């Protein structure tokens, strides 16, 4: 089973399906990405973790960056990038999480109006 990662919301759009920029992530990659978020945020940034990885329903599973303000959004991105950069010998599981971040999340992240490049 997989789920969605929701990156941003545009309330100016009328149709609900147009309001969100999101993507579907498959099974094990979804779980690996969730573990990455836990490793990055739980130790020192539990509030960011709570916002991004909020309660999941039985049928609707998602991680969302939509509720982050501009400062939190950019802090989260920096924390994730730094964490990934420090992984010298990533496990297969960590590599799966990196694929989700690098190939799926990053293209959405850099398009977000809150994004500020370093």
Coordinates of C-alpha atoms in Angstrom, one line a residue:
X1 CA 0.0 0.0 0.0
X2 CA 1.2 3.5 -0.8
X3 CA 0.0 7.0 -0.1
X4 CA 0.5 10.6 -1.1
X5 CA 3.0 13.3 -0.2
X6 CA 1.3 16.7 -0.4
X7 CA 3.5 19.6 -1.1
X8 CA 1.4 22.7 -1.4
X9 CA -2.2 23.9 -1.6
X10 CA -3.6 26.7 -3.8
X11 CA -7.0 27.9 -2.5
X12 CA -7.5 30.1 -5.6
X13 CA -8.2 26.9 -7.6
X14 CA -11.9 26.0 -7.8
X15 CA -11.8 22.2 -8.2
X16 CA -10.5 20.3 -5.2
X17 CA -8.3 18.1 -7.4
X18 CA -6.5 21.2 -8.7
X19 CA -5.9 22.7 -5.2
X20 CA -3.1 20.4 -4.2
X21 CA 0.3 19.6 -5.6
X22 CA 0.9 16.0 -4.6
X23 CA 2.3 12.7 -5.7
X24 CA 1.7 9.1 -5.0
X25 CA 4.5 7.0 -3.4
X26 CA 4.4 3.3 -3.6
X27 CA 4.6 0.9 -0.6
X28 CA 8.1 0.3 0.7
X29 CA 9.3 3.6 -0.6
X30 CA 6.5 5.3 1.3
X31 CA 7.6 3.5 4.5
X32 CA 11.2 4.3 3.9
X33 CA 10.4 8.0 3.4
X34 CA 8.4 8.0 6.6
X35 CA 11.4 6.6 8.5
X36 CA 13.5 9.3 7.0
X37 CA 11.1 11.9 8.3
X38 CA 11.1 10.3 11.7
X39 CA 14.9 10.3 11.8
X40 CA 15.2 13.9 10.7
X41 CA 12.5 15.5 12.9
X42 CA 11.7 13.4 15.9
X43 CA 14.9 13.9 17.9
X44 CA 15.0 17.7 17.9
X45 CA 12.0 19.0 15.8
X46 CA 8.9 17.2 17.1
X47 CA 6.6 20.1 16.1
X48 CA 7.7 19.9 12.5
X49 CA 7.3 16.2 12.6
X50 CA 3.7 16.6 13.9
X51 CA 2.8 19.0 11.1
X52 CA 4.3 17.0 8.2
X53 CA 3.6 13.5 9.5
X54 CA 0.2 14.0 11.1
X55 CA -2.2 11.3 12.0
X56 CA -3.0 8.9 9.2
X57 CA -6.4 7.5 8.5
X58 CA -7.1 3.9 7.7
X59 CA -7.7 4.7 4.0
X60 CA -6.1 8.1 3.5
X61 CA -2.4 8.1 4.2
X62 CA -0.3 11.2 3.5
X63 CA 2.6 13.3 4.6
X64 CA 2.0 17.0 4.0
X65 CA 4.1 20.1 3.7
X66 CA 1.0 22.3 3.2
X67 CA 0.6 23.5 6.8
X68 CA 4.2 24.7 7.1
X69 CA 4.8 28.5 7.0
X70 CA 7.6 29.7 4.8
X71 CA 10.2 29.6 7.6
X72 CA 9.2 26.1 8.7
X73 CA 9.1 24.9 5.1
X74 CA 12.6 26.0 4.3
X75 CA 13.9 24.8 7.7
X76 CA 12.4 21.3 7.0
X77 CA 14.0 21.2 3.5
X78 CA 17.4 22.2 4.9
X79 CA 17.2 19.6 7.7
X80 CA 16.2 16.8 5.3
X81 CA 18.9 17.7 2.8
X82 CA 21.6 17.9 5.5
X83 CA 20.5 14.6 7.0
X84 CA 20.7 12.9 3.6
X85 CA 24.1 14.5 2.8
X86 CA 25.6 13.0 6.0
X87 CA 24.6 9.5 5.1
X88 CA 28.0 8.1 4.1
X89 CA 27.0 4.4 3.6
X90 CA 23.2 4.4 3.3
X91 CA 21.4 1.2 3.7
X92 CA 19.0 0.0 1.0
X93 CA 16.1 1.4 3.0
X94 CA 17.8 4.8 3.3
X95 CA 18.6 4.8 -0.4
X96 CA 14.8 4.2 -1.1
X97 CA 14.0 7.2 1.1
X98 CA 16.6 9.2 -0.8
X99 CA 15.0 8.3 -4.1
X100 CA 11.7 9.6 -2.9
X101 CA 13.3 12.8 -1.7
X102 CA 15.6 13.4 -4.7
X103 CA 13.4 12.2 -7.6
X104 CA 9.9 12.8 -6.3
X105 CA 9.9 15.5 -3.6
X106 CA 12.6 17.9 -4.8
X107 CA 10.9 18.8 -8.1
X108 CA 7.8 19.8 -6.2
X109 CA 9.7 21.6 -3.4
X110 CA 11.6 23.9 -5.8
X111 CA 8.4 24.9 -7.5
X112 CA 6.7 25.9 -4.2
X113 CA 6.3 29.7 -3.7
X114 CA 7.6 29.3 -0.1
X115 CA 10.9 27.8 -1.3
X116 CA 14.0 29.9 -0.8
X117 CA 17.2 28.5 -2.3
X118 CA 20.3 28.7 -0.1

